[in-house]
PDB file of C-alpha atoms and ligand atoms in Angstrom:
ATOM      1  CA  MET A   1      19.959 -19.590  15.053  1.00 87.00           C
ATOM      2  CA  LYS A   2      16.155 -19.499  14.929  1.00 95.00           C
ATOM      3  CA  ASN A   3      14.368 -20.903  11.892  1.00 96.00           C
ATOM      4  CA  ILE A   4      11.379 -19.311  10.203  1.00 97.00           C
ATOM      5  CA  LEU A   5       9.190 -20.805   7.483  1.00 96.00           C
ATOM      6  CA  VAL A   6       7.280 -18.327   5.318  1.00 97.00           C
ATOM      7  CA  LEU A   7       4.576 -19.796   3.072  1.00 97.00           C
ATOM      8  CA  PHE A   8       2.717 -17.805   0.453  1.00 98.00           C
ATOM      9  CA  SER A   9      -0.544 -18.245  -1.406  1.00 98.00           C
ATOM     10  CA  SER A  10      -0.299 -15.782  -4.289  1.00 97.00           C
ATOM     11  CA  VAL A  11      -1.545 -15.491  -7.867  1.00 96.00           C
ATOM     12  CA  ASP A  12       0.014 -12.305  -9.243  1.00 96.00           C
ATOM     13  CA  GLY A  13       3.066 -12.084  -6.998  1.00 97.00           C
ATOM     14  CA  GLN A  14       2.335  -9.248  -4.554  1.00 98.00           C
ATOM     15  CA  THR A  15       2.053 -11.593  -1.563  1.00 98.00           C
ATOM     16  CA  LEU A  16       5.344 -13.191  -2.562  1.00 98.00           C
ATOM     17  CA  LYS A  17       6.912  -9.719  -2.830  1.00 98.00           C
ATOM     18  CA  ILE A  18       5.764  -8.967   0.737  1.00 98.00           C
ATOM     19  CA  CYS A  19       7.124 -12.340   1.934  1.00 98.00           C
ATOM     20  CA  ASN A  20      10.511 -11.596   0.388  1.00 98.00           C
ATOM     21  CA  TYR A  21      10.572  -8.144   1.954  1.00 98.00           C
ATOM     22  CA  ILE A  22       9.879  -9.665   5.389  1.00 98.00           C
ATOM     23  CA  LYS A  23      12.501 -12.316   4.674  1.00 98.00           C
ATOM     24  CA  ASP A  24      15.182  -9.691   3.954  1.00 98.00           C
ATOM     25  CA  LEU A  25      14.331  -7.748   7.111  1.00 98.00           C
ATOM     26  CA  LEU A  26      14.396 -10.815   9.356  1.00 97.00           C
ATOM     27  CA  ALA A  27      17.537 -12.187   7.710  1.00 97.00           C
ATOM     28  CA  ASP A  28      19.247  -8.901   8.622  1.00 96.00           C
ATOM     29  CA  GLU A  29      18.264  -9.628  12.230  1.00 94.00           C
ATOM     30  CA  GLY A  30      20.086 -12.945  12.053  1.00 95.00           C
ATOM     31  CA  PHE A  31      17.174 -15.340  11.542  1.00 97.00           C
ATOM     32  CA  ASN A  32      17.314 -18.257   9.145  1.00 96.00           C
ATOM     33  CA  ILE A  33      14.341 -18.001   6.753  1.00 97.00           C
ATOM     34  CA  GLN A  34      12.898 -20.190   4.070  1.00 95.00           C
ATOM     35  CA  VAL A  35      10.193 -18.842   1.715  1.00 97.00           C
ATOM     36  CA  ALA A  36       8.060 -21.319  -0.247  1.00 95.00           C
ATOM     37  CA  SER A  37       4.711 -21.647  -1.987  1.00 96.00           C
ATOM     38  CA  ILE A  38       1.999 -23.160   0.155  1.00 95.00           C
ATOM     39  CA  ASP A  39       1.163 -25.376  -2.808  1.00 93.00           C
ATOM     40  CA  SER A  40       4.580 -27.037  -2.565  1.00 89.00           C
ATOM     41  CA  HIS A  41       4.074 -27.949   1.097  1.00 79.00           C
ATOM     42  CA  HIS A  42       1.693 -30.688   2.169  1.00 82.00           C
ATOM     43  CA  LYS A  43       2.928 -31.424   5.646  1.00 86.00           C
ATOM     44  CA  ILE A  44       5.128 -29.172   7.766  1.00 88.00           C
ATOM     45  CA  ASN A  45       7.399 -30.249  10.585  1.00 82.00           C
ATOM     46  CA  THR A  46       7.548 -28.505  13.931  1.00 79.00           C
ATOM     47  CA  ASN A  47      11.299 -27.833  13.797  1.00 90.00           C
ATOM     48  CA  TYR A  48      10.585 -24.211  12.959  1.00 95.00           C
ATOM     49  CA  ASP A  49      10.529 -21.515  15.620  1.00 96.00           C
ATOM     50  CA  PHE A  50       7.989 -19.505  13.661  1.00 97.00           C
ATOM     51  CA  ILE A  51       5.684 -20.193  10.731  1.00 97.00           C
ATOM     52  CA  LEU A  52       4.261 -17.279   8.756  1.00 98.00           C
ATOM     53  CA  ILE A  53       1.563 -17.656   6.113  1.00 98.00           C
ATOM     54  CA  GLY A  54       0.677 -14.878   3.665  1.00 98.00           C
ATOM     55  CA  ALA A  55      -2.351 -15.168   1.385  1.00 98.00           C
ATOM     56  CA  SER A  56      -4.144 -12.923  -1.083  1.00 98.00           C
ATOM     57  CA  ILE A  57      -7.832 -12.418  -1.721  1.00 98.00           C
ATOM     58  CA  ARG A  58      -9.471 -13.153  -5.040  1.00 96.00           C
ATOM     59  CA  TYR A  59     -13.180 -12.705  -5.643  1.00 95.00           C
ATOM     60  CA  GLY A  60     -14.086 -12.449  -1.986  1.00 95.00           C
ATOM     61  CA  GLY A  61     -11.942 -15.189  -0.468  1.00 97.00           C
ATOM     62  CA  TYR A  62      -8.666 -17.034  -0.082  1.00 98.00           C
ATOM     63  CA  ARG A  63      -7.869 -20.013  -2.257  1.00 97.00           C
ATOM     64  CA  HIS A  64      -9.115 -23.479  -1.388  1.00 96.00           C
ATOM     65  CA  SER A  65      -5.519 -24.788  -1.169  1.00 96.00           C
ATOM     66  CA  LEU A  66      -4.874 -22.454   1.801  1.00 97.00           C
ATOM     67  CA  TYR A  67      -7.737 -23.981   3.801  1.00 97.00           C
ATOM     68  CA  LYS A  68      -6.693 -27.473   2.803  1.00 96.00           C
ATOM     69  CA  PHE A  69      -3.142 -26.806   3.961  1.00 96.00           C
ATOM     70  CA  ILE A  70      -4.308 -25.476   7.333  1.00 96.00           C
ATOM     71  CA  GLN A  71      -6.673 -28.392   7.804  1.00 95.00           C
ATOM     72  CA  ASN A  72      -3.810 -30.836   7.117  1.00 95.00           C
ATOM     73  CA  ASN A  73      -1.432 -28.994   9.459  1.00 96.00           C
ATOM     74  CA  LEU A  74      -3.654 -27.675  12.240  1.00 95.00           C
ATOM     75  CA  TYR A  75      -1.876 -29.677  14.930  1.00 93.00           C
ATOM     76  CA  GLU A  76       1.594 -28.510  13.764  1.00 93.00           C
ATOM     77  CA  LEU A  77       0.412 -24.904  13.555  1.00 95.00           C
ATOM     78  CA  GLU A  78      -0.799 -25.075  17.154  1.00 94.00           C
ATOM     79  CA  MET A  79       2.611 -26.378  18.298  1.00 93.00           C
ATOM     80  CA  VAL A  80       4.733 -23.413  17.152  1.00 94.00           C
ATOM     81  CA  LYS A  81       4.497 -19.633  17.129  1.00 96.00           C
ATOM     82  CA  THR A  82       2.652 -18.524  14.026  1.00 97.00           C
ATOM     83  CA  GLY A  83       1.632 -15.495  12.028  1.00 98.00           C
ATOM     84  CA  PHE A  84      -0.721 -14.792   9.163  1.00 98.00           C
ATOM     85  CA  PHE A  85      -1.082 -11.865   6.831  1.00 98.00           C
ATOM     86  CA  SER A  86      -3.780 -11.065   4.350  1.00 98.00           C
ATOM     87  CA  VAL A  87      -3.339  -9.150   1.092  1.00 98.00           C
ATOM     88  CA  SER A  88      -6.269  -7.501  -0.645  1.00 98.00           C
ATOM     89  CA  ALA A  89      -7.243  -4.373  -2.548  1.00 97.00           C
ATOM     90  CA  ILE A  90      -9.850  -3.295  -0.009  1.00 96.00           C
ATOM     91  CA  ALA A  91      -7.213  -3.193   2.755  1.00 97.00           C
ATOM     92  CA  ARG A  92      -6.048   0.109   1.231  1.00 97.00           C
ATOM     93  CA  LYS A  93      -9.105   1.635   2.908  1.00 96.00           C
ATOM     94  CA  ILE A  94      -8.934   2.967   6.447  1.00 94.00           C
ATOM     95  CA  GLY A  95     -11.318   0.836   8.478  1.00 92.00           C
ATOM     96  CA  ARG A  96     -10.538  -2.332   6.488  1.00 93.00           C
ATOM     97  CA  ASP A  97      -6.832  -2.316   7.267  1.00 95.00           C
ATOM     98  CA  ILE A  98      -6.582  -4.014  10.655  1.00 96.00           C
ATOM     99  CA  PRO A  99      -7.339  -7.617  11.711  1.00 95.00           C
ATOM    100  CA  GLU A 100     -10.232  -6.531  13.939  1.00 95.00           C
ATOM    101  CA  THR A 101     -12.173  -4.989  11.043  1.00 94.00           C
ATOM    102  CA  ASP A 102     -11.110  -7.067   8.061  1.00 95.00           C
ATOM    103  CA  HIS A 103     -14.082  -9.233   7.065  1.00 95.00           C
ATOM    104  CA  TYR A 104     -11.931 -11.623   5.058  1.00 97.00           C
ATOM    105  CA  PHE A 105      -9.708 -12.362   8.054  1.00 96.00           C
ATOM    106  CA  GLU A 106     -12.688 -12.753  10.382  1.00 95.00           C
ATOM    107  CA  LYS A 107     -14.262 -15.277   8.024  1.00 96.00           C
ATOM    108  CA  PHE A 108     -10.908 -17.004   7.587  1.00 97.00           C
ATOM    109  CA  LYS A 109     -10.504 -17.574  11.344  1.00 95.00           C
ATOM    110  CA  ARG A 110     -14.005 -19.058  11.622  1.00 94.00           C
ATOM    111  CA  LYS A 111     -13.594 -21.263   8.559  1.00 96.00           C
ATOM    112  CA  SER A 112     -10.060 -22.496   9.279  1.00 95.00           C
ATOM    113  CA  ASP A 113     -10.352 -23.007  13.058  1.00 93.00           C
ATOM    114  CA  TRP A 114      -6.845 -21.560  13.353  1.00 95.00           C
ATOM    115  CA  THR A 115      -5.918 -18.407  15.265  1.00 93.00           C
ATOM    116  CA  PRO A 116      -2.363 -17.253  14.530  1.00 96.00           C
ATOM    117  CA  CYS A 117      -0.372 -15.505  17.290  1.00 96.00           C
ATOM    118  CA  ILE A 118      -0.006 -12.407  15.129  1.00 97.00           C
ATOM    119  CA  ALA A 119      -1.942 -11.109  12.115  1.00 98.00           C
ATOM    120  CA  GLY A 120      -1.357  -8.379   9.551  1.00 98.00           C
ATOM    121  CA  ILE A 121      -3.668  -6.877   6.954  1.00 98.00           C
ATOM    122  CA  PHE A 122      -1.881  -5.391   3.965  1.00 98.00           C
ATOM    123  CA  ALA A 123      -3.073  -3.652   0.847  1.00 98.00           C
ATOM    124  CA  GLY A 124      -1.871  -5.375  -2.315  1.00 98.00           C
ATOM    125  CA  SER A 125      -1.595  -4.091  -5.843  1.00 98.00           C
ATOM    126  CA  ILE A 126      -3.671  -3.899  -8.989  1.00 98.00           C
ATOM    127  CA  SER A 127      -1.804  -4.852 -12.171  1.00 97.00           C
ATOM    128  CA  TYR A 128      -4.366  -4.189 -14.910  1.00 98.00           C
ATOM    129  CA  PRO A 129      -2.048  -5.078 -17.839  1.00 97.00           C
ATOM    130  CA  LYS A 130      -1.546  -8.569 -16.358  1.00 96.00           C
ATOM    131  CA  TYR A 131      -5.254  -9.457 -16.182  1.00 97.00           C
ATOM    132  CA  ASN A 132      -7.376 -11.148 -18.786  1.00 97.00           C
ATOM    133  CA  PHE A 133     -10.372  -9.291 -20.209  1.00 97.00           C
ATOM    134  CA  PHE A 134     -12.877 -10.629 -17.666  1.00 97.00           C
ATOM    135  CA  ASP A 135     -10.694  -9.972 -14.578  1.00 97.00           C
ATOM    136  CA  ARG A 136      -9.734  -6.500 -15.836  1.00 97.00           C
ATOM    137  CA  PHE A 137     -13.382  -5.618 -16.346  1.00 97.00           C
ATOM    138  CA  MET A 138     -14.374  -6.965 -12.913  1.00 96.00           C
ATOM    139  CA  ILE A 139     -11.524  -5.213 -11.095  1.00 97.00           C
ATOM    140  CA  GLN A 140     -12.286  -1.964 -12.884  1.00 97.00           C
ATOM    141  CA  ALA A 141     -15.906  -2.246 -11.747  1.00 96.00           C
ATOM    142  CA  ILE A 142     -14.867  -3.000  -8.138  1.00 94.00           C
ATOM    143  CA  MET A 143     -12.381  -0.108  -8.191  1.00 96.00           C
ATOM    144  CA  TYR A 144     -15.001   2.243  -9.591  1.00 96.00           C
ATOM    145  CA  LEU A 145     -17.441   1.268  -6.835  1.00 95.00           C
ATOM    146  CA  THR A 146     -14.801   1.684  -4.108  1.00 93.00           C
ATOM    147  CA  ASN A 147     -13.293   4.947  -5.438  1.00 94.00           C
ATOM    148  CA  GLY A 148     -10.114   3.237  -6.623  1.00 96.00           C
ATOM    149  CA  PRO A 149      -8.022   3.765  -9.780  1.00 97.00           C
ATOM    150  CA  THR A 150      -9.567   2.548 -13.055  1.00 97.00           C
ATOM    151  CA  ASP A 151      -6.851   3.299 -15.659  1.00 97.00           C
ATOM    152  CA  SER A 152      -6.442  -0.167 -17.143  1.00 95.00           C
ATOM    153  CA  SER A 153      -3.051   0.632 -18.695  1.00 97.00           C
ATOM    154  CA  LYS A 154      -1.383   0.991 -15.289  1.00 97.00           C
ATOM    155  CA  VAL A 155      -0.120  -0.891 -12.226  1.00 98.00           C
ATOM    156  CA  PHE A 156      -1.135   0.468  -8.815  1.00 98.00           C
ATOM    157  CA  GLU A 157       0.726  -0.645  -5.706  1.00 98.00           C
ATOM    158  CA  PHE A 158      -1.117   0.145  -2.487  1.00 98.00           C
ATOM    159  CA  THR A 159       1.164  -1.748  -0.096  1.00 98.00           C
ATOM    160  CA  ASP A 160       2.299   0.357   2.839  1.00 98.00           C
ATOM    161  CA  TRP A 161       5.841  -0.927   3.302  1.00 98.00           C
ATOM    162  CA  SER A 162       6.292   0.802   6.654  1.00 98.00           C
ATOM    163  CA  LYS A 163       3.374  -1.264   7.949  1.00 98.00           C
ATOM    164  CA  VAL A 164       5.044  -4.434   6.648  1.00 98.00           C
ATOM    165  CA  ARG A 165       8.282  -3.377   8.372  1.00 98.00           C
ATOM    166  CA  LEU A 166       6.429  -2.947  11.657  1.00 98.00           C
ATOM    167  CA  PHE A 167       4.924  -6.421  11.252  1.00 98.00           C
ATOM    168  CA  ALA A 168       8.400  -7.916  10.690  1.00 98.00           C
ATOM    169  CA  THR A 169       9.609  -6.127  13.819  1.00 98.00           C
ATOM    170  CA  GLN A 170       6.761  -7.678  15.807  1.00 97.00           C
ATOM    171  CA  ILE A 171       7.754 -11.151  14.573  1.00 98.00           C
ATOM    172  CA  SER A 172      11.359 -10.468  15.534  1.00 97.00           C
ATOM    173  CA  TYR A 173      10.232  -9.337  18.993  1.00 96.00           C
ATOM    174  CA  ILE A 174       8.139 -12.502  19.507  1.00 96.00           C
ATOM    175  CA  LEU A 175      11.105 -14.657  18.499  1.00 95.00           C
ATOM    176  CA  LYS A 176      13.508 -12.907  20.823  1.00 91.00           C
ATOM    177  CA  GLN A 177      11.299 -13.380  23.893  1.00 83.00           C
TER     178      GLN A 177
HETATM  179  C1  FMN B   1      -9.281 -11.498 -10.281  1.00 88.15           C
HETATM  180  C2  FMN B   1      -9.050 -10.712  -9.025  1.00 88.15           C
HETATM  181  C3  FMN B   1     -10.001 -10.691  -8.012  1.00 88.15           C
HETATM  182  C4  FMN B   1      -9.788  -9.937  -6.850  1.00 88.15           C
HETATM  183  N1  FMN B   1     -10.766  -9.919  -5.885  1.00 88.15           N
HETATM  184  C5  FMN B   1     -10.590  -9.136  -4.786  1.00 88.15           C
HETATM  185  C6  FMN B   1     -11.606  -9.051  -3.798  1.00 88.15           C
HETATM  186  O1  FMN B   1     -12.646  -9.692  -3.856  1.00 88.15           O
HETATM  187  N2  FMN B   1     -11.398  -8.213  -2.750  1.00 88.15           N
HETATM  188  C7  FMN B   1     -10.248  -7.467  -2.616  1.00 88.15           C
HETATM  189  O2  FMN B   1     -10.127  -6.715  -1.654  1.00 88.15           O
HETATM  190  N3  FMN B   1      -9.257  -7.565  -3.526  1.00 88.15           N
HETATM  191  C8  FMN B   1      -9.402  -8.372  -4.601  1.00 88.15           C
HETATM  192  N4  FMN B   1      -8.413  -8.460  -5.546  1.00 88.15           N
HETATM  193  C9  FMN B   1      -7.155  -7.723  -5.330  1.00 88.15           C
HETATM  194  C10 FMN B   1      -6.035  -8.663  -4.909  1.00 88.15           C
HETATM  195  O3  FMN B   1      -6.238  -9.151  -3.604  1.00 88.15           O
HETATM  196  C11 FMN B   1      -4.711  -7.891  -5.016  1.00 88.15           C
HETATM  197  O4  FMN B   1      -4.477  -7.668  -6.384  1.00 88.15           O
HETATM  198  C12 FMN B   1      -3.530  -8.607  -4.407  1.00 88.15           C
HETATM  199  O5  FMN B   1      -2.404  -7.760  -4.490  1.00 88.15           O
HETATM  200  C13 FMN B   1      -3.255  -9.931  -5.100  1.00 88.15           C
HETATM  201  O6  FMN B   1      -2.177 -10.564  -4.463  1.00 88.15           O
HETATM  202  P1  FMN B   1      -1.265 -11.622  -5.243  1.00 88.15           P
HETATM  203  O7  FMN B   1      -0.559 -10.836  -6.325  1.00 88.15           O
HETATM  204  O8  FMN B   1      -0.334 -12.130  -4.229  1.00 88.15           O
HETATM  205  O9  FMN B   1      -2.158 -12.661  -5.802  1.00 88.15           O
HETATM  206  C14 FMN B   1      -8.592  -9.203  -6.697  1.00 88.15           C
HETATM  207  C15 FMN B   1      -7.628  -9.229  -7.720  1.00 88.15           C
HETATM  208  C16 FMN B   1      -7.844  -9.972  -8.875  1.00 88.15           C
HETATM  209  C17 FMN B   1      -6.811  -9.969  -9.958  1.00 88.15           C
END
């Protein structure tokens, strides 16, 4: 049985939700999958057949711990098949929803020196009731400027689950080759 490690870098849980969705799909295909926080992993071993990392954007970038993890594990990540997916609010927009046009992912590749075998760009969610005053105000302003929803009493999920399913299918295909 092939082993997959899925690591997430998430603050509000949407990236974890996507990881668990991918996990369920790949488990149905007969793969053995472990999902864990990137913050709980310092060094990975190369016993895995595939390593997937999912990370969300906050104020224009990924968290420092993601870059630190990749820096510490660059050799291991080059030794196995890998995937990366990005979660952000702007990815709900056509034109910002593929790896080739996502500025965050482009910057990430340059900064991390790591090019995963497969990449996905997914829209996340906006959970206004969860945010503190400052974050709620900032997100409302960003949403207003990008024609997004501004009702601060609501949760808005933009994730296109069919796109996530397709991504999981691509991983399965890579692993079966
Ligand atoms: C404080 C804050 C800052 C954010 N900054 C950005 C941003 O700069 N660009 C963007 O596209 N999305 C931004 N988002 C949207 C998040 O990427 C989105 O909510 C995502 O689903 C978060 O994933 P997580 O729940 O796994 O942390 C921000 C969200 C919050 C709460």
